Tab-separated table of C-alpha atoms in Angstrom:
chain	number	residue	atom	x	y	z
A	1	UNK	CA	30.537	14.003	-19.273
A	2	UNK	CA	27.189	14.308	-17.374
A	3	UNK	CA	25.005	12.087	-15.961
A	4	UNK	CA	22.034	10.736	-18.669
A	5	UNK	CA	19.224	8.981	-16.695
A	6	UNK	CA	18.445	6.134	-18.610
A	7	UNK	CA	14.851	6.047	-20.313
A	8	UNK	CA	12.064	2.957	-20.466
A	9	UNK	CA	8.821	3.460	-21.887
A	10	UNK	CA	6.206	1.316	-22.078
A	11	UNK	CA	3.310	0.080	-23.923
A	12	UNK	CA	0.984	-0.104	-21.864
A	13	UNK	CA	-0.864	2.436	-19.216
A	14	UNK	CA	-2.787	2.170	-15.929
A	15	UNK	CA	-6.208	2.757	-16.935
A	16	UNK	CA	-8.224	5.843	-14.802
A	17	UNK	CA	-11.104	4.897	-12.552
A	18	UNK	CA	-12.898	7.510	-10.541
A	19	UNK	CA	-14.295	7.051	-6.438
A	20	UNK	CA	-17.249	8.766	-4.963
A	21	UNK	CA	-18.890	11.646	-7.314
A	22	UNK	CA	-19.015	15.647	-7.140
A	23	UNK	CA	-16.242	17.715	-6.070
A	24	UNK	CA	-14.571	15.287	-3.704
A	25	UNK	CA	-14.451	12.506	-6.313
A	26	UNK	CA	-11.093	11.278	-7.020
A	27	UNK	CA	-9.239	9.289	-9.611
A	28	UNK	CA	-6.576	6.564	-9.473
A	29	UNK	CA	-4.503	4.930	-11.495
A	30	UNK	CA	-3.241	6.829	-15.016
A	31	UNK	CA	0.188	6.128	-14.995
A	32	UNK	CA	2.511	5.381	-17.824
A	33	UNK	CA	5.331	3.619	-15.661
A	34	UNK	CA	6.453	1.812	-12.860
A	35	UNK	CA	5.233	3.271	-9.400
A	36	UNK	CA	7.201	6.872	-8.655
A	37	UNK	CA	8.923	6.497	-11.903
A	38	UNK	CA	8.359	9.972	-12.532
A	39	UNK	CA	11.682	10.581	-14.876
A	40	UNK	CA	10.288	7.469	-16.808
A	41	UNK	CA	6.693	8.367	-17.309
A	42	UNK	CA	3.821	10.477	-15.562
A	43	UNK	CA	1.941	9.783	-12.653
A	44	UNK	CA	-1.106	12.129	-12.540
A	45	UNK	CA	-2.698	10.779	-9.666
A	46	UNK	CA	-1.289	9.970	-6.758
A	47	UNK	CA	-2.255	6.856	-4.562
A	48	UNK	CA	-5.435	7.507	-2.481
A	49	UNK	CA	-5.004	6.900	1.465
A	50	UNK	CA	-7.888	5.331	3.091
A	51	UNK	CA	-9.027	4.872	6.518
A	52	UNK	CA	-11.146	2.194	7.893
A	53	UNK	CA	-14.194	2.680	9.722
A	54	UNK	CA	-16.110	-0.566	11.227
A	55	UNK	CA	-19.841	-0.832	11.605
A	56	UNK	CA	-19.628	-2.236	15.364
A	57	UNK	CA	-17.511	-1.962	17.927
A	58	UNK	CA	-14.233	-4.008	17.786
A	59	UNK	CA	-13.871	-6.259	20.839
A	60	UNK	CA	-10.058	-7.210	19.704
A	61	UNK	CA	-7.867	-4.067	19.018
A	62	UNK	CA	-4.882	-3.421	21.018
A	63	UNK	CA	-5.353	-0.277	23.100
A	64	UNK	CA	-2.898	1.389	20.651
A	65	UNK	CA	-5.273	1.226	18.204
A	66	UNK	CA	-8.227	1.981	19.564
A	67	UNK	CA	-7.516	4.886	21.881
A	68	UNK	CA	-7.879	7.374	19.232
A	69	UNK	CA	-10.684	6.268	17.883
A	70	UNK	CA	-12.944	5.758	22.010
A	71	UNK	CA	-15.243	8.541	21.895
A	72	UNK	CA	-16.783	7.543	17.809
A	73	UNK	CA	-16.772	3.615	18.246
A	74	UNK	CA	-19.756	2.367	17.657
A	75	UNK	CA	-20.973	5.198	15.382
A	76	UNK	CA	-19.665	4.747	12.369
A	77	UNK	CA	-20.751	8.311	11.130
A	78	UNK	CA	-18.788	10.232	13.913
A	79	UNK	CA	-16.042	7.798	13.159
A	80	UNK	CA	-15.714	8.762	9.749
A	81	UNK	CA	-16.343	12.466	10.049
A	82	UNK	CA	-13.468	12.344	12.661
A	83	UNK	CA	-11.113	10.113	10.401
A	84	UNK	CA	-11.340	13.152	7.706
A	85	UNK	CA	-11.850	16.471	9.493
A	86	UNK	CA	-9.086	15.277	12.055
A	87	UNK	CA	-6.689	12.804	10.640
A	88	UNK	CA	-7.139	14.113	6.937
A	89	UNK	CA	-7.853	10.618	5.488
A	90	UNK	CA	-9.043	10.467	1.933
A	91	UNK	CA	-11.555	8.497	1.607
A	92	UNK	CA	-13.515	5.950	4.026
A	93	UNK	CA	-13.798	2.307	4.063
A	94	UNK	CA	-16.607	0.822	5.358
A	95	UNK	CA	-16.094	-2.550	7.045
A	96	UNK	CA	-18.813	-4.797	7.542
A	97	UNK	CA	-18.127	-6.395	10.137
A	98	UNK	CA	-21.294	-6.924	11.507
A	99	UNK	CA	-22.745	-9.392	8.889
A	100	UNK	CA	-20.021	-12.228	9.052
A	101	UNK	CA	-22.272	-15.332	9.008
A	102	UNK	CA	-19.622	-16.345	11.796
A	103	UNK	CA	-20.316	-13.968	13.979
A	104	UNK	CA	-23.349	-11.041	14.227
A	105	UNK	CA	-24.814	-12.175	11.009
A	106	UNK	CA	-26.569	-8.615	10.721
A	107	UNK	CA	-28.846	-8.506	8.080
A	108	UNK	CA	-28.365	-6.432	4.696
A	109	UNK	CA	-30.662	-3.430	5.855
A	110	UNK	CA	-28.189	-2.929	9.091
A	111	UNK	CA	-25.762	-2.989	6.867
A	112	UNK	CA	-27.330	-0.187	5.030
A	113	UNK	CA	-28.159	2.063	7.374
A	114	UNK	CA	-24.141	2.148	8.436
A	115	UNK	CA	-23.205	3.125	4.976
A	116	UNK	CA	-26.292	5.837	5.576
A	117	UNK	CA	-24.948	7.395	8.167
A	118	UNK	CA	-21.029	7.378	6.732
A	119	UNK	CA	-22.340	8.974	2.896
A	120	UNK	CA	-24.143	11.999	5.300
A	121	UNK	CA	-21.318	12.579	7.659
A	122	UNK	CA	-18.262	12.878	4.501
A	123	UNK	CA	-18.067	13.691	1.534
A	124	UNK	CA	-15.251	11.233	0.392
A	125	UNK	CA	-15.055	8.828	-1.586
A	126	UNK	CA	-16.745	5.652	0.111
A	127	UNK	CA	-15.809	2.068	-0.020
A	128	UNK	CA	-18.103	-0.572	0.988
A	129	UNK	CA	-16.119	-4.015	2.094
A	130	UNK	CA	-18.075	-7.147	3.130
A	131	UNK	CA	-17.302	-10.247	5.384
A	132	UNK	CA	-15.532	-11.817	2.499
A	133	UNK	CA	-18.759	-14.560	2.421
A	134	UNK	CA	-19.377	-14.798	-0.794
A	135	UNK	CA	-23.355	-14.954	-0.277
A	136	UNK	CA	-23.774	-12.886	2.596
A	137	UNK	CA	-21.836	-9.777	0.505
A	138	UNK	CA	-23.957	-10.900	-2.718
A	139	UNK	CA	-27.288	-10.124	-0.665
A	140	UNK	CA	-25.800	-7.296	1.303
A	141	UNK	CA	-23.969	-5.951	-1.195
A	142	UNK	CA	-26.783	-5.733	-3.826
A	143	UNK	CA	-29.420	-4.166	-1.054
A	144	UNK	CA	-26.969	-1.367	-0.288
A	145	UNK	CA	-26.074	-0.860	-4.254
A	146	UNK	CA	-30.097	-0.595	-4.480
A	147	UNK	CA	-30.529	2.012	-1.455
A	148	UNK	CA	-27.520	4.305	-3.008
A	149	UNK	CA	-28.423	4.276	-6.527
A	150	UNK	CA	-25.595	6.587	-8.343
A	151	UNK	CA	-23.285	7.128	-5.752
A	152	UNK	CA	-20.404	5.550	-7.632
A	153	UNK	CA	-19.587	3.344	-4.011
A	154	UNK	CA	-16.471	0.907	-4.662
A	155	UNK	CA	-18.182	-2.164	-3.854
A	156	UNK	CA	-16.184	-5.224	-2.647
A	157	UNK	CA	-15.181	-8.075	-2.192
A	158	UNK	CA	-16.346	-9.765	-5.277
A	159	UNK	CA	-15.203	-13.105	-5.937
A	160	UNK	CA	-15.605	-15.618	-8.897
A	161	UNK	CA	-19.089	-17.091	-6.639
A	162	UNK	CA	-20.216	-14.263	-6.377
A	163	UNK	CA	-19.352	-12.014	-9.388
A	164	UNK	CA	-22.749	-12.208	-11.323
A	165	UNK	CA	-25.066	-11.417	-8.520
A	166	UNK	CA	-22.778	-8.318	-7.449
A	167	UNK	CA	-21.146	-7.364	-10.649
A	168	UNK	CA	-24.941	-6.882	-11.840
A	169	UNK	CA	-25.753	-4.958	-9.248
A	170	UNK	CA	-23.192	-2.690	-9.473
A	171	UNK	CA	-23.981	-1.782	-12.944
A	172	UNK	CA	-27.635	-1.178	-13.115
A	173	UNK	CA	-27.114	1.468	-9.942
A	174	UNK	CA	-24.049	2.608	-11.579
A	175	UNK	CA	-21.113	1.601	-8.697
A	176	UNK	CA	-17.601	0.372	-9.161
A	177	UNK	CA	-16.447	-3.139	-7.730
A	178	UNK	CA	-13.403	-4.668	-6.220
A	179	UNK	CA	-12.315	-7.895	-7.877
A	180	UNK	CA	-10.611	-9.754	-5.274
A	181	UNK	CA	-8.909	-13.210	-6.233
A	182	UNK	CA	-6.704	-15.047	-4.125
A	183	UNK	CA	-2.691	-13.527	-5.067
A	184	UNK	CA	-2.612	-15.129	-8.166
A	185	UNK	CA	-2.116	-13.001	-11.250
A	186	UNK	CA	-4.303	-15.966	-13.343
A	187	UNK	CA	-7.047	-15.961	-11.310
A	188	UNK	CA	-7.104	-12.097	-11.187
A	189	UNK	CA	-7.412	-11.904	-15.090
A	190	UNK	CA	-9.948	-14.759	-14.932
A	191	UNK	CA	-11.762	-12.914	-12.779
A	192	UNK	CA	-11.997	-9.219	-14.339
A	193	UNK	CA	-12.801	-11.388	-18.145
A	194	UNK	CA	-15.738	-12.817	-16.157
A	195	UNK	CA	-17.235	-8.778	-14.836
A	196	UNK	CA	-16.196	-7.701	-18.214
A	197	UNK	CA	-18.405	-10.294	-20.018
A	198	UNK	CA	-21.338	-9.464	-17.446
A	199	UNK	CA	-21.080	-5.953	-19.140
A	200	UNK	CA	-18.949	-4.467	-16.157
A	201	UNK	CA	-16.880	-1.428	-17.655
A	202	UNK	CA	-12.918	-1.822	-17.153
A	203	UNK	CA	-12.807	1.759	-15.510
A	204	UNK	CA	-15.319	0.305	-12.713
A	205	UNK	CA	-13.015	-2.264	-11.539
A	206	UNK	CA	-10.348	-1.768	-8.949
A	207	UNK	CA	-8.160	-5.529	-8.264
A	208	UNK	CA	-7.317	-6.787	-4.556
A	209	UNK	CA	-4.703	-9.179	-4.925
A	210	UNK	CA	-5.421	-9.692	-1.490
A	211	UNK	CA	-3.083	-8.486	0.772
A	212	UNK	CA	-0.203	-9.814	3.302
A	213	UNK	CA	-0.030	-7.928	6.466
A	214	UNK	CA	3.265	-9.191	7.699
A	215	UNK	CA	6.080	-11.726	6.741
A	216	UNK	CA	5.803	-14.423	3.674
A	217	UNK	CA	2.038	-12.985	3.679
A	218	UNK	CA	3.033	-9.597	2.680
A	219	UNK	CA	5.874	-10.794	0.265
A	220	UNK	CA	3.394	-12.991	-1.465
A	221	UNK	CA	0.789	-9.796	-2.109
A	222	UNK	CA	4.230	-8.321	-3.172
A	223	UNK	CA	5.583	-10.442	-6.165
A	224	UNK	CA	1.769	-11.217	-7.807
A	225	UNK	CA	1.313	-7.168	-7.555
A	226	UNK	CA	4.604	-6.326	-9.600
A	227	UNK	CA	3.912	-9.121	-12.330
A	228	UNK	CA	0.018	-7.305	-12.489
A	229	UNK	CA	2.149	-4.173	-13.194
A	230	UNK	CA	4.638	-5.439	-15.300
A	231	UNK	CA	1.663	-7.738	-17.212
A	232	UNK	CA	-0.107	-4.081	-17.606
A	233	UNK	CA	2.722	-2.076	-18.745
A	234	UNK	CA	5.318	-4.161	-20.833
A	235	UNK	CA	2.679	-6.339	-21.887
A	236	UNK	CA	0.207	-4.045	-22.507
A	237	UNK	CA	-2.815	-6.670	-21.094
A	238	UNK	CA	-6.167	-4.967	-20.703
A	239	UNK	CA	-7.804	-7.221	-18.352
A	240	UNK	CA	-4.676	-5.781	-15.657
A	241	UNK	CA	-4.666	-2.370	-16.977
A	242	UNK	CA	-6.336	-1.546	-13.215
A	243	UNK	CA	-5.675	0.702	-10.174
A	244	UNK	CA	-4.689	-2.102	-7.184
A	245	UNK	CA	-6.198	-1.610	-3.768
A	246	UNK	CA	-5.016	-3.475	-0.342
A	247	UNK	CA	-6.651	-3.630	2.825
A	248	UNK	CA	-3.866	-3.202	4.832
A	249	UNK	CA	-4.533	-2.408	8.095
A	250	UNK	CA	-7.220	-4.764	8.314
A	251	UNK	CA	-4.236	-7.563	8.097
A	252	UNK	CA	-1.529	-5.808	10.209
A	253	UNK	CA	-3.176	-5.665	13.462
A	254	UNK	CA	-4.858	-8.849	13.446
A	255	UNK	CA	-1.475	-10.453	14.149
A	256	UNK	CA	-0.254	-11.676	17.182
A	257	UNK	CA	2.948	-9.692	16.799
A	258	UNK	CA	0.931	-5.970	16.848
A	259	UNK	CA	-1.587	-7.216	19.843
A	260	UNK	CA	1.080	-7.909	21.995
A	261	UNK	CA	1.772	-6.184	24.712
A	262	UNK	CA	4.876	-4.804	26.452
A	263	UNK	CA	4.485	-7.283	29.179
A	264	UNK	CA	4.375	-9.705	27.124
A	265	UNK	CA	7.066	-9.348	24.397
A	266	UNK	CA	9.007	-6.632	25.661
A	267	UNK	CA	12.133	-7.746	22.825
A	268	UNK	CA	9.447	-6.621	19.997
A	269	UNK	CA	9.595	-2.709	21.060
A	270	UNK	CA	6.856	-0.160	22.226
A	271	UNK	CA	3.399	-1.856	22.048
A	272	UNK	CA	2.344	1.623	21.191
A	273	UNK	CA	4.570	2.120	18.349
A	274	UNK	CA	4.749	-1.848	17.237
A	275	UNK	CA	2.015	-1.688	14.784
A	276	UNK	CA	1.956	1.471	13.750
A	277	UNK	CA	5.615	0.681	12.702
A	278	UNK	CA	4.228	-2.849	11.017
A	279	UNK	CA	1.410	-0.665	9.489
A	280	UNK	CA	3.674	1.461	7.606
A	281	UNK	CA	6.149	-0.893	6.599
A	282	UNK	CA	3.598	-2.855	4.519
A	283	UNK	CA	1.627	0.283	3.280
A	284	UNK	CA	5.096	1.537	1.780
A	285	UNK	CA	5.591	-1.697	0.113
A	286	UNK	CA	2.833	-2.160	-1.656
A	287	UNK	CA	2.801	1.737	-2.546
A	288	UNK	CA	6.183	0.588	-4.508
A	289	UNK	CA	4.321	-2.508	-5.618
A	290	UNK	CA	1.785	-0.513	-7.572
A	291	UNK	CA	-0.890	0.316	-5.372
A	292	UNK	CA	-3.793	2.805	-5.523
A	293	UNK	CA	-5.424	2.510	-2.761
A	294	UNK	CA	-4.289	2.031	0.847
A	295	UNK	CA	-6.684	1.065	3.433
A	296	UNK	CA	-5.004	1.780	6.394
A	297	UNK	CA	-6.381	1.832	10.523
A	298	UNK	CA	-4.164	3.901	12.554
A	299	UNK	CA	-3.613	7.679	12.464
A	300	UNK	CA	-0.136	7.706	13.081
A	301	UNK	CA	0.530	5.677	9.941
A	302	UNK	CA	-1.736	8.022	7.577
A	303	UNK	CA	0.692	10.782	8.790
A	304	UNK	CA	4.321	8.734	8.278
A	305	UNK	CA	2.785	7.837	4.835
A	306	UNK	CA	1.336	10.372	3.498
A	307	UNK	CA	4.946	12.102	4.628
A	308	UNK	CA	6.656	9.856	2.744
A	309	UNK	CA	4.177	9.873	-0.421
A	310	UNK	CA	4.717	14.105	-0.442
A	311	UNK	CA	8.668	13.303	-0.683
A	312	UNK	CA	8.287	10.439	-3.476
A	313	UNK	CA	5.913	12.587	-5.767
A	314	UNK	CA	7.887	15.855	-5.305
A	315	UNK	CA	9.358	17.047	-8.806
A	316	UNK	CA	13.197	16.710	-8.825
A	317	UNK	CA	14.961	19.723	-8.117
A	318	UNK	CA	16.070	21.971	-10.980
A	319	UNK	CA	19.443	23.239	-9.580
A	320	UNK	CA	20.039	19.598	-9.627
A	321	UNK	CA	19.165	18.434	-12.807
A	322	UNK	CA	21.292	21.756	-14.401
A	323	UNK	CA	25.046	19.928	-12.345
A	324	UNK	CA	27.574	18.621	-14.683
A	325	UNK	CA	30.564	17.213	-13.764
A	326	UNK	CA	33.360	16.247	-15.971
A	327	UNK	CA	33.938	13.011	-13.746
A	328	UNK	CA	37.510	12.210	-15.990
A	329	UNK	CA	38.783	15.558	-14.616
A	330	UNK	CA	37.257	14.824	-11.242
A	331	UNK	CA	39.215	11.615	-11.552
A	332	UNK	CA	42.797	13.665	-12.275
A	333	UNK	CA	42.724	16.420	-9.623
A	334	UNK	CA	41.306	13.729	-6.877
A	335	UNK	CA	44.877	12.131	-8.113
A	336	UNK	CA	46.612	14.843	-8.050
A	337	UNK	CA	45.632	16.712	-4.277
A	338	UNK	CA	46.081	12.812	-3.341
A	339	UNK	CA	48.856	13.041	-0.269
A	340	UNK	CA	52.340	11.795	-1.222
A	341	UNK	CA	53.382	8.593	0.488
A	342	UNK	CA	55.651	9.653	3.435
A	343	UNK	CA	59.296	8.192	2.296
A	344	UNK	CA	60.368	4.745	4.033
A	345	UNK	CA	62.956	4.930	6.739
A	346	UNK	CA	66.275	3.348	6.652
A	347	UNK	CA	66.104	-0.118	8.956
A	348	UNK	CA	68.458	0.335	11.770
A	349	UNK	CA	71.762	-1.755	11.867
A	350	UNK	CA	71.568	-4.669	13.582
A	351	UNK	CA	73.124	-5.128	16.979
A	352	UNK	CA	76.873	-7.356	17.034
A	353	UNK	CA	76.333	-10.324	17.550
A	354	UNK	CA	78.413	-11.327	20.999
A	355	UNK	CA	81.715	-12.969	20.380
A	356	UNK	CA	82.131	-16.594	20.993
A	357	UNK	CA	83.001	-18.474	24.252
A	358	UNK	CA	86.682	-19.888	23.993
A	359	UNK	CA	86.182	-23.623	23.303
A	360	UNK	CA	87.454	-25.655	26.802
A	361	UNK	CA	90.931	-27.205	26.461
A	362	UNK	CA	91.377	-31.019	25.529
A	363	UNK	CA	92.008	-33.251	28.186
């Protein structure tokens, strides 16, 4: 008899939200199943692979990471133009590094003038992430949703703290947001109920789980993803019914194990290779997590992933699907060319045993 793939479908559906505007705008999120379940349901957009771009210089990258980015570091315009024209990312993410109340503290209008110079240099999609300070990215996220007034930026990380200020932001001047909650799939509902109350539109929000680079981290980010995706497609819930993004790269090689060197830990493999390596394992887990949106750093792993992604979202082939094979008659003639067991030879006789000594005479 052939083979019968078996068949789930589910209630519920990923709903569609669309980055940047114009002819390079792109949607994620649409599917009807579980991630790459294409013989279950459809998948008609694939995930969207981001690179980041910082607005200063990083002082902290291993050398692996930053050689090919030397020559555009501290511009984050050149850096973006070169992260699409040359190593075919996407769509950018801005980090704002800069205003971290910890460190620069750059005020909002700095901030602005980076995303300036990224929106004229691409034509991407752009995402705008903060210093994760809830209210430094209220006030810098809410000048730079002012300055770009309709250019549908994905503007992040909003938090419960700072939800109202950004969330309202976001929808007078028409941008999407990131709801980021802390990997629980409880306080990720509570928090896209809250933007929805505020009047924030389901298909403007993208969730961050927040994401694991490495280790339990990464297997944490894991498990709350798949119950978001399993909450959104056997249970049908609306507030999860969202594209999932993860700043991945961000979290990879800002651990000890990708910034070491090969003096240092030569048992952990090529420095060069480490993180790229550590990069790509976590980007492929979270793509089969549910993820929409990678934000990854190095070049190398854009190309092993977006490899991989081609492979995963390639139709099956049709000479393949046509195969039948009567797997009872299979069964018979793999029985019957089976070799014969070679026969058992006789056991030799034994040897005499030698006669016994003549007992002594009595005395």
């Amino acid at each position: 008899m052939a083979f019968a793939m078996t068949k789930v479908s589910y209630s519920g559906k990923i709903m569609e939200v669309t980055l940047g505007q114009g002819d390079k705008a792109l949607k994620v999120g649409g599917e009807n199943a579980y991630p790459f379940h294409n013989f279950e349901g459809s998948m008609p957009n694939k995930p969207v692979l981001a690179m980041e771009v910082w607005d200063m210089t990083p002082d902290d990258w291993p050398a692996a990471c930053s050689e090919p980015f030397a020559d555009v570091m501290g511009d984050p315009g050149a850096w973006a133009k070169k992260c699409v024209e040359q190593y075919g990312a996407e769509a950018i993410v801005l980090q704002l590094k800069s205003t971290d109340p910890n460190g620069l503290d750059a005020p909002p209008e700095k901030a602005s003038e980076a995303v300036g110079k990224v929106l004229a240099a691409v034509s991407v999609p752009v995402v705008v992430w903060g210093s994760a300070n809830p209210a430094k990215d209220a006030e810098t996220l809410k000048k730079i949703a002012e300055d770009y007034q309709g250019k549908n930026l994905l503007l992040g990380p909003v938090a419960e703290d700072n939800h109202k200020a950004v969330g309202a932001a976001a929808l007078a001047y028409k941008h999407s947001v990131i709801a980021s909650s802390p990997i629980d799939v409880n306080l990720a509902k509570q928090l896209n109920i809250l933007l929805g109350n505020l009047g924030v539109p389901m298909d403007k929000i993208v969730i961050d789980p927040t994401t694991g680079g490495l280790g339990y981290g990464m297997e944490y980010s894991y498990s709350v993803m798949e119950r978001i995706r399993m909450a959104a497609l056997v249970q049908d819930d609306d507030k999860l019914v969202l594209p999932l993004i993860n700043n991945v790269g961000n979290e990879v090689w800002k651990s000890k194990e990708a910034k070491l060197s090969n003096e240092d830990a030569p048992e952990l493999g090529d420095a060069a290779m480490r993180g790229v390596l550590m990069e790509t394992t976590a980007a492929v887990s979270f793509l089969l997590a549910g993820s929409s949106i990678l934000i990854l750093r190095h070049p190398k792993t854009l190309a092993l992933v977006k490899n991989l992604m081609a492979k995963l979202m390639a139709p099956r082939a049709a000479a393949a699907a046509k195969v039948k094979v009567d797997r009872p008659k299979a069964a018979q003639l793999a029985v019957a060319a089976a070799p014969k067991p070679a026969a058992a030879k006789p056991a030799a006789a034994a040897a005499p045993k030698p006669a016994a000594a003549p007992a002594a005479p009595a005395a």
